[in-house]
Amino acid sequence: MDERVPIINMIWRREIFTMKKKCMAWITMAVMLGAASISGCSSKTETPASENQSGAAGEKSVKKENLRVITFFAGSDQWAPTWQEVIKEYMEANPNITISDESVPTAGNNDMFRPKMNADIAAGTPVDVALYFNGSDAEPLYESGLYVSWDQYLEEDSEWASSFRSTVMPSGQINNEQFNIPYIGSFEGLCYNQKIFDEYGLEYPTTWDNIIKACEVLADTDIIPISNSLLSPTCQLETMLLAQVGPENQKKPLDASWAGAIDQFKTLYDLGAFPADAATISDADSRIIFQDGRAAMTFTGSWVLNTLKENQDMRMIAVPVPEGAQGQEGAIISVFGSGWYMSKAAAERSDAALNFVKYMCSPEILARFIEVGGTPAMNIEMPANATAMNPPIDTMIPREVFNNLAKKLIYVCEGEMTADELLEECRTALSNIKAN
């Protein structure tokens, strides 16, 4: 019996998580977030107009106002229904505020989110409030000068500022300015089905050699060793690369050391580790294979844990370091990939946008999103070697370059190009982007 830490407690260590119990634990975790990181967001949520009608501040509050807001909570996104509920409730509590919801999908080939944001910026008509990405995606917003730095608002409200964990806020900074307020985060690693490993007498995949052995044994069975799509295996690439090259080289875009991680893909591919249709299967379908117990392992993120928590055989670990590699045991990809932005025009007009952001950050509202799925990564108790937490690659290089790297891994797997050739192609693309 594997006596390790339950995943529902969200205690991230290098050891293994045990997934079990009820969804209420996720809600409790989000409420704990209030004390641990952003509980202060609720300190100044929008006051209903009926309760704030005296003096100049009251006149400002009851003035009817339209807020343009954009998020990726749209289409088939799991949080879309919750988003619709909370903005409806907000407008009912604040009849002077109308939320014009401009949210659009961002998943896969149906990404309407980034084009819309960039088009609004180019036109000089930014939305009032945006839940948008960090990293390279945030640079156009910063360079436009259309969005505020949150620093002055944090300075003006010391209670609110003190409620944020210092380890969280840098994910939303550009040039040492607090350019967004981090929201729901996540982490990435290797999930495996303990029952399958026990049935086949296999050692758990806590070392890279054990992963290879499991692939060799299971490839001749009806069990798929690793259920991941190779259409665009971004999560698998992120985690395998970190384990192969280590935190320092991971931060060197397209470094020569990355070739070792790419070659690991080919090693696994040659072993028959992936689904037979890995080159065409979707991420969603590959996850279903794992969830249904037809696969032993999958490289994934904490956003899927809500679908696995009832299965007590599921475990999650940091990807182990291959022998001779430069990685650091226990290192993880910790993703604070998005945060709240506020336009200067909205901030100058009134405090409505600011109050709405504080409402969305409140523990009560955040708990409702976490109940559906996802993880507020800022609430996870990280391992003692917390310096091993690393940002995703696409926060350091343009997304189109990273996506091209991920999508063409299949060519390396099938022997159509080498890892070095793929990296050189991506370096050329990166140089062209910088030149333009």
Coordinates of C-alpha atoms in Angstrom, one line a residue:
M1 CA 0.0 0.0 0.0
D2 CA 1.4 3.4 -1.0
E3 CA 1.1 5.6 2.1
R4 CA 1.5 9.0 0.6
V5 CA -0.1 12.4 0.6
P6 CA -3.7 12.7 -0.5
I7 CA -4.1 14.8 -3.6
I8 CA -7.3 16.3 -2.3
N9 CA -5.2 18.0 0.4
M10 CA -3.2 19.6 -2.4
I11 CA 0.1 19.1 -0.6
W12 CA 2.5 19.2 -3.5
R13 CA 5.7 17.4 -2.7
R14 CA 8.0 15.3 -4.8
E15 CA 6.2 12.3 -3.3
I16 CA 2.9 11.0 -4.6
F17 CA -0.6 12.3 -4.2
T18 CA -3.6 10.2 -3.3
M19 CA -6.8 11.3 -5.0
K20 CA -10.0 10.9 -2.9
K21 CA -12.8 12.3 -0.9
K22 CA -15.4 14.9 -1.8
C23 CA -15.5 18.1 -3.8
M24 CA -16.1 20.1 -0.6
A25 CA -12.4 19.8 0.1
W26 CA -11.7 21.9 -3.1
I27 CA -14.1 24.5 -1.8
T28 CA -12.3 24.5 1.6
M29 CA -9.0 24.9 -0.2
A30 CA -10.3 28.0 -2.0
V31 CA -11.6 29.5 1.2
M32 CA -8.1 28.9 2.7
L33 CA -6.8 30.9 -0.2
G34 CA -8.4 33.9 1.4
A35 CA -6.0 33.7 4.3
A36 CA -3.1 32.4 2.3
S37 CA -3.0 34.7 -0.7
I38 CA -5.9 36.8 -1.9
S39 CA -8.6 37.0 0.7
G40 CA -8.1 40.7 0.9
C41 CA -9.6 40.9 -2.5
S42 CA -13.0 40.8 -0.8
S43 CA -12.2 43.8 1.4
K44 CA -13.7 46.3 -1.0
T45 CA -16.1 44.5 -3.3
E46 CA -18.7 46.6 -5.0
T47 CA -21.3 47.8 -2.5
P48 CA -24.9 47.6 -3.6
A49 CA -26.2 51.0 -4.6
S50 CA -28.9 50.9 -2.0
E51 CA -26.3 50.8 0.8
N52 CA -24.1 53.6 -0.5
Q53 CA -25.9 56.7 -1.4
S54 CA -24.5 59.4 0.8
G55 CA -21.9 62.0 -0.2
A56 CA -19.7 62.2 -3.2
A57 CA -18.7 58.6 -2.9
G58 CA -22.3 57.5 -2.9
E59 CA -23.1 59.6 -6.0
K60 CA -20.1 58.0 -7.7
S61 CA -21.2 54.5 -6.8
V62 CA -24.9 54.8 -7.8
K63 CA -24.1 56.3 -11.2
K64 CA -25.1 53.9 -13.9
E65 CA -22.1 52.5 -15.7
N66 CA -21.3 49.9 -18.3
L67 CA -18.3 47.7 -17.8
R68 CA -16.8 45.9 -20.8
V69 CA -15.2 42.7 -19.5
I70 CA -13.4 39.9 -21.3
T71 CA -12.3 36.5 -20.0
F72 CA -11.8 33.0 -21.6
F73 CA -14.8 31.7 -19.7
A74 CA -16.7 31.1 -22.9
G75 CA -17.8 28.3 -25.2
S76 CA -17.1 24.9 -23.8
D77 CA -14.8 26.2 -21.1
Q78 CA -15.6 24.4 -17.8
W79 CA -15.9 27.7 -16.0
A80 CA -18.3 29.4 -18.4
P81 CA -21.5 28.6 -16.5
T82 CA -20.1 29.7 -13.2
W83 CA -18.9 32.9 -14.8
Q84 CA -22.4 33.6 -16.1
E85 CA -23.8 33.0 -12.7
V86 CA -21.5 35.3 -10.8
I87 CA -21.7 38.3 -13.2
K88 CA -25.5 38.0 -13.1
E89 CA -25.5 38.0 -9.3
Y90 CA -23.1 41.0 -9.3
M91 CA -25.5 43.0 -11.5
E92 CA -28.4 42.1 -9.3
A93 CA -26.6 43.3 -6.2
N94 CA -25.4 46.4 -8.1
P95 CA -28.2 47.5 -10.4
N96 CA -26.2 50.6 -11.4
I97 CA -23.6 48.3 -13.0
T98 CA -24.1 46.5 -16.3
I99 CA -21.5 43.9 -17.3
S100 CA -21.0 43.7 -21.0
D101 CA -19.5 40.3 -21.3
E102 CA -17.2 40.0 -24.3
S103 CA -15.7 36.7 -23.3
V104 CA -14.6 34.4 -26.2
P105 CA -13.1 30.9 -26.4
T106 CA -9.3 30.4 -26.3
A107 CA -8.9 26.6 -26.6
G108 CA -7.0 24.9 -29.4
N109 CA -7.7 26.0 -33.0
N110 CA -10.7 28.0 -31.8
D111 CA -8.7 30.7 -30.2
M112 CA -10.7 33.9 -30.6
F113 CA -9.4 35.4 -27.4
R114 CA -5.9 36.6 -28.3
P115 CA -7.0 38.1 -31.7
K116 CA -9.8 40.0 -30.0
M117 CA -7.6 41.5 -27.3
N118 CA -4.9 42.5 -29.8
A119 CA -7.5 44.0 -32.2
D120 CA -9.0 46.1 -29.3
I121 CA -5.5 47.3 -28.4
A122 CA -4.7 48.2 -32.0
A123 CA -7.9 50.2 -32.2
G124 CA -7.2 51.9 -28.9
T125 CA -10.5 50.6 -27.5
P126 CA -9.4 48.2 -24.7
V127 CA -12.0 46.5 -22.5
D128 CA -12.4 47.9 -19.0
V129 CA -11.4 44.6 -17.3
A130 CA -9.7 41.6 -18.7
L131 CA -8.7 38.2 -17.3
Y132 CA -5.8 37.6 -19.7
F133 CA -2.5 35.8 -20.0
N134 CA 0.9 36.6 -18.5
G135 CA 4.3 36.3 -20.2
S136 CA 4.8 37.1 -23.8
D137 CA 1.0 37.5 -24.3
A138 CA 1.0 40.4 -21.9
E139 CA 3.7 42.4 -23.7
P140 CA 1.3 44.1 -26.2
L141 CA -0.9 45.2 -23.4
Y142 CA 2.1 46.7 -21.5
E143 CA 3.6 48.4 -24.5
S144 CA 0.2 49.9 -25.5
G145 CA 0.1 52.0 -22.3
L146 CA -3.6 51.4 -22.1
Y147 CA -3.6 49.4 -18.9
V148 CA -2.8 50.4 -15.3
S149 CA -0.1 49.3 -13.1
W150 CA -1.7 47.9 -9.9
D151 CA 1.1 49.2 -7.7
Q152 CA -0.7 52.4 -6.8
Y153 CA -3.9 50.6 -5.8
L154 CA -2.0 48.2 -3.7
E155 CA -0.2 51.0 -2.0
E156 CA -3.4 52.9 -1.3
D157 CA -5.0 49.7 0.2
S158 CA -2.4 48.2 2.5
E159 CA -4.9 45.6 3.8
W160 CA -5.5 44.4 0.3
A161 CA -1.8 44.4 -0.6
S162 CA -0.8 42.4 2.5
S163 CA -3.3 39.6 1.7
F164 CA -1.2 38.6 -1.4
R165 CA 1.6 36.1 -1.0
S166 CA 4.9 37.6 -2.2
T167 CA 5.7 34.4 -4.1
V168 CA 2.6 34.8 -6.2
M169 CA 2.7 38.4 -7.4
P170 CA 5.8 38.3 -9.6
S171 CA 3.9 36.1 -12.1
G172 CA 1.9 39.2 -12.9
Q173 CA 4.8 41.7 -13.1
I174 CA 6.6 43.3 -16.1
N175 CA 9.7 45.4 -15.5
N176 CA 9.0 45.2 -11.8
E177 CA 5.5 46.7 -12.2
Q178 CA 2.5 44.8 -10.9
F179 CA 0.7 44.7 -14.3
N180 CA -1.9 42.1 -13.4
I181 CA -3.4 40.5 -10.3
P182 CA -2.8 36.7 -10.5
Y183 CA -5.9 34.5 -10.4
I184 CA -6.4 30.8 -10.7
G185 CA -3.1 28.9 -11.2
S186 CA -2.0 25.4 -11.8
F187 CA 0.9 23.0 -11.8
E188 CA 2.0 20.2 -14.1
G189 CA 3.4 16.7 -13.6
L190 CA 3.0 13.0 -14.3
C191 CA -0.2 11.2 -13.3
Y192 CA -0.3 7.4 -13.0
N193 CA -2.7 4.7 -12.2
Q194 CA -1.4 2.8 -9.2
K195 CA -3.7 -0.2 -9.8
I196 CA -2.2 -0.9 -13.2
F197 CA 1.3 -0.8 -11.9
D198 CA 0.3 -3.2 -9.1
E199 CA -1.4 -5.6 -11.4
Y200 CA 1.6 -5.9 -13.7
G201 CA 4.1 -6.0 -10.8
L202 CA 5.8 -2.8 -11.9
E203 CA 7.6 -0.3 -9.8
Y204 CA 5.8 3.0 -9.6
P205 CA 7.2 5.6 -12.1
T206 CA 9.1 7.6 -9.5
T207 CA 12.3 7.2 -11.5
W208 CA 12.8 7.6 -15.3
D209 CA 14.1 4.0 -15.5
N210 CA 10.8 2.9 -14.0
I211 CA 8.9 4.8 -16.7
I212 CA 10.9 3.2 -19.4
K213 CA 10.4 -0.3 -17.9
A214 CA 6.7 0.3 -17.6
C215 CA 6.5 1.3 -21.3
E216 CA 8.5 -1.8 -22.3
V217 CA 6.2 -4.1 -20.4
L218 CA 2.8 -2.5 -21.1
A219 CA 3.4 -1.9 -24.9
D220 CA 2.7 -5.6 -25.4
T221 CA -0.6 -5.5 -23.5
D222 CA -4.0 -3.8 -24.0
I223 CA -2.9 -1.0 -21.6
I224 CA -1.5 2.1 -23.2
P225 CA 1.7 3.1 -21.3
I226 CA 1.4 6.9 -21.7
S227 CA -1.9 8.5 -22.9
N228 CA -0.9 11.8 -24.4
S229 CA -1.6 13.4 -27.8
L230 CA 1.3 14.3 -30.0
L231 CA -0.7 16.8 -31.9
S232 CA 0.7 19.5 -29.6
P233 CA 2.0 17.9 -26.5
T234 CA 2.8 21.2 -24.7
C235 CA 2.4 19.9 -21.1
Q236 CA 4.5 16.8 -21.7
L237 CA 7.2 19.0 -23.4
E238 CA 7.2 21.4 -20.5
T239 CA 7.6 18.8 -17.8
M240 CA 10.0 16.5 -19.6
L241 CA 12.2 19.4 -20.7
L242 CA 12.4 20.7 -17.1
A243 CA 13.4 17.3 -15.8
Q244 CA 16.0 16.9 -18.6
V245 CA 17.7 20.3 -18.6
G246 CA 17.0 21.7 -15.1
P247 CA 15.7 25.2 -14.0
E248 CA 18.6 27.2 -15.4
N249 CA 18.8 25.8 -18.9
Q250 CA 15.0 25.8 -19.1
K251 CA 15.1 29.6 -18.9
K252 CA 17.5 29.7 -21.9
P253 CA 15.1 29.7 -24.9
L254 CA 15.8 26.9 -27.4
D255 CA 19.1 26.1 -25.7
A256 CA 21.1 23.2 -27.3
S257 CA 20.5 21.2 -24.1
W258 CA 16.9 21.0 -25.0
A259 CA 17.7 18.4 -27.6
G260 CA 18.0 15.8 -24.9
A261 CA 14.4 16.2 -23.9
I262 CA 13.2 16.1 -27.5
D263 CA 15.1 12.9 -28.0
Q264 CA 13.3 11.4 -25.0
F265 CA 10.1 11.8 -26.9
K266 CA 11.5 9.6 -29.7
T267 CA 12.7 7.1 -27.2
L268 CA 9.2 6.8 -25.7
Y269 CA 7.6 6.8 -29.2
D270 CA 9.9 3.9 -30.4
L271 CA 8.9 1.9 -27.3
G272 CA 5.2 2.2 -28.3
A273 CA 4.4 4.3 -25.3
F274 CA 1.7 6.4 -26.9
P275 CA -1.7 5.6 -28.3
A276 CA -1.5 4.3 -31.9
D277 CA -3.3 7.4 -33.1
A278 CA -1.2 9.8 -31.0
A279 CA -0.5 12.0 -34.0
T280 CA -4.2 12.7 -34.5
I281 CA -6.0 12.1 -31.2
S282 CA -7.1 15.2 -29.3
D283 CA -5.9 16.1 -25.8
A284 CA -9.4 15.6 -24.5
D285 CA -9.7 12.1 -25.9
S286 CA -6.2 11.1 -24.6
R287 CA -7.3 12.3 -21.1
I288 CA -10.5 10.1 -21.3
I289 CA -8.4 7.1 -22.1
F290 CA -6.4 7.7 -18.9
Q291 CA -9.5 8.5 -16.8
D292 CA -11.2 5.3 -18.0
G293 CA -8.3 3.2 -16.7
R294 CA -7.1 2.2 -20.2
A295 CA -3.7 3.9 -19.8
A296 CA -1.0 3.7 -17.1
M297 CA 0.3 7.3 -17.2
T298 CA -0.3 10.7 -18.6
F299 CA 1.6 14.0 -18.5
T300 CA -0.9 16.6 -17.4
G301 CA -1.8 19.5 -15.2
S302 CA -3.8 20.1 -12.0
W303 CA -6.7 21.4 -14.1
V304 CA -7.8 17.8 -14.7
L305 CA -7.5 16.6 -11.1
N306 CA -11.1 17.4 -10.3
T307 CA -12.1 14.7 -12.8
L308 CA -9.8 12.1 -11.2
K309 CA -10.2 12.7 -7.5
E310 CA -12.9 10.0 -6.9
N311 CA -10.5 7.3 -8.2
Q312 CA -8.2 6.4 -5.3
D313 CA -5.8 4.6 -7.6
M314 CA -4.7 7.9 -9.3
R315 CA -1.4 9.5 -8.2
M316 CA 0.5 12.6 -9.3
I317 CA 4.2 13.2 -9.0
A318 CA 6.9 15.6 -10.3
V319 CA 8.4 14.2 -13.4
P320 CA 11.5 12.2 -12.4
V321 CA 15.0 13.2 -13.7
P322 CA 16.6 10.8 -16.3
E323 CA 19.9 9.4 -15.2
G324 CA 22.7 11.8 -16.3
A325 CA 20.4 14.7 -17.0
Q326 CA 20.7 18.1 -15.5
G327 CA 17.3 18.3 -13.9
Q328 CA 16.5 18.8 -10.3
E329 CA 14.4 16.2 -8.5
G330 CA 11.1 17.7 -7.4
A331 CA 11.2 20.6 -9.8
I332 CA 7.8 21.5 -11.2
I333 CA 6.1 23.7 -13.7
S334 CA 4.0 26.1 -11.6
V335 CA 1.7 28.1 -13.9
F336 CA 0.2 31.4 -12.9
G337 CA -0.8 31.9 -16.4
S338 CA -3.4 34.6 -16.2
G339 CA -4.5 37.6 -14.1
W340 CA -6.8 40.6 -14.0
Y341 CA -6.0 43.7 -16.0
M342 CA -7.7 47.1 -15.7
S343 CA -7.7 49.8 -18.4
K344 CA -6.6 53.3 -17.5
A345 CA -9.8 54.7 -19.0
A346 CA -11.9 52.6 -16.7
A347 CA -9.8 53.5 -13.7
E348 CA -10.1 57.2 -14.5
R349 CA -13.8 57.0 -15.0
S350 CA -14.8 55.5 -11.6
D351 CA -14.0 52.8 -9.1
A352 CA -16.4 50.3 -10.7
A353 CA -13.7 48.3 -12.5
L354 CA -11.5 48.1 -9.4
N355 CA -14.4 47.0 -7.2
F356 CA -15.4 44.3 -9.8
V357 CA -11.9 42.8 -9.8
K358 CA -12.0 42.7 -6.0
Y359 CA -15.3 41.0 -6.1
M360 CA -14.0 38.3 -8.5
C361 CA -10.9 37.7 -6.3
S362 CA -13.0 37.2 -3.2
P363 CA -12.7 33.7 -1.6
E364 CA -16.4 33.1 -1.9
I365 CA -16.4 33.7 -5.7
L366 CA -13.1 31.9 -6.3
A367 CA -14.4 28.9 -4.4
R368 CA -17.2 28.5 -6.8
F369 CA -14.8 28.3 -9.7
I370 CA -12.5 25.9 -8.0
E371 CA -15.5 23.7 -7.2
V372 CA -15.9 23.2 -10.9
G373 CA -12.2 22.6 -11.7
G374 CA -8.8 24.0 -11.7
T375 CA -6.4 24.8 -8.8
P376 CA -5.5 28.1 -7.2
A377 CA -1.8 27.2 -7.3
M378 CA -0.9 30.0 -4.9
N379 CA -2.7 27.9 -2.2
I380 CA -0.6 24.8 -2.7
E381 CA 2.0 24.0 0.0
M382 CA 5.1 23.7 -2.2
P383 CA 8.1 21.5 -1.3
A384 CA 10.9 22.9 0.8
N385 CA 12.9 23.5 -2.3
A386 CA 10.4 25.9 -3.6
T387 CA 13.0 27.5 -5.8
A388 CA 12.4 24.6 -8.1
M389 CA 9.1 26.1 -9.1
N390 CA 9.4 27.2 -12.7
P391 CA 7.3 29.2 -15.2
P392 CA 6.1 27.6 -18.4
I393 CA 8.2 28.0 -21.5
D394 CA 5.6 30.0 -23.4
T395 CA 6.0 32.8 -20.8
M396 CA 9.6 33.2 -22.0
I397 CA 9.3 32.8 -25.8
P398 CA 6.5 33.8 -28.2
R399 CA 3.6 31.3 -28.1
E400 CA 3.8 30.7 -31.8
V401 CA 7.4 29.6 -31.5
F402 CA 6.6 27.3 -28.6
N403 CA 3.6 25.8 -30.3
N404 CA 5.6 25.1 -33.4
L405 CA 8.2 23.3 -31.3
A406 CA 5.5 21.2 -29.7
K407 CA 3.6 20.4 -32.9
K408 CA 6.7 19.3 -34.8
L409 CA 7.9 16.8 -32.1
I410 CA 6.1 14.2 -34.1
Y411 CA 8.5 14.7 -37.0
V412 CA 11.4 13.9 -34.7
C413 CA 9.5 10.9 -33.3
E414 CA 9.0 9.6 -36.9
G415 CA 12.6 10.3 -37.9
E416 CA 11.8 13.0 -40.4
M417 CA 14.0 15.6 -38.6
T418 CA 16.4 15.6 -35.7
A419 CA 16.1 17.4 -32.4
D420 CA 18.9 19.8 -33.4
E421 CA 17.2 20.6 -36.7
L422 CA 13.9 21.3 -35.0
L423 CA 15.5 23.6 -32.5
E424 CA 17.4 25.5 -35.2
E425 CA 14.1 26.0 -37.1
C426 CA 12.5 27.4 -34.0
R427 CA 15.5 29.7 -33.4
T428 CA 15.2 31.1 -36.9
A429 CA 11.5 31.7 -36.3
L430 CA 12.3 33.5 -33.0
S431 CA 14.9 35.7 -34.7
N432 CA 12.5 36.7 -37.4
I433 CA 9.9 37.7 -34.8
K434 CA 12.4 39.8 -33.0
A435 CA 13.6 41.4 -36.2
N436 CA 10.0 42.5 -37.0

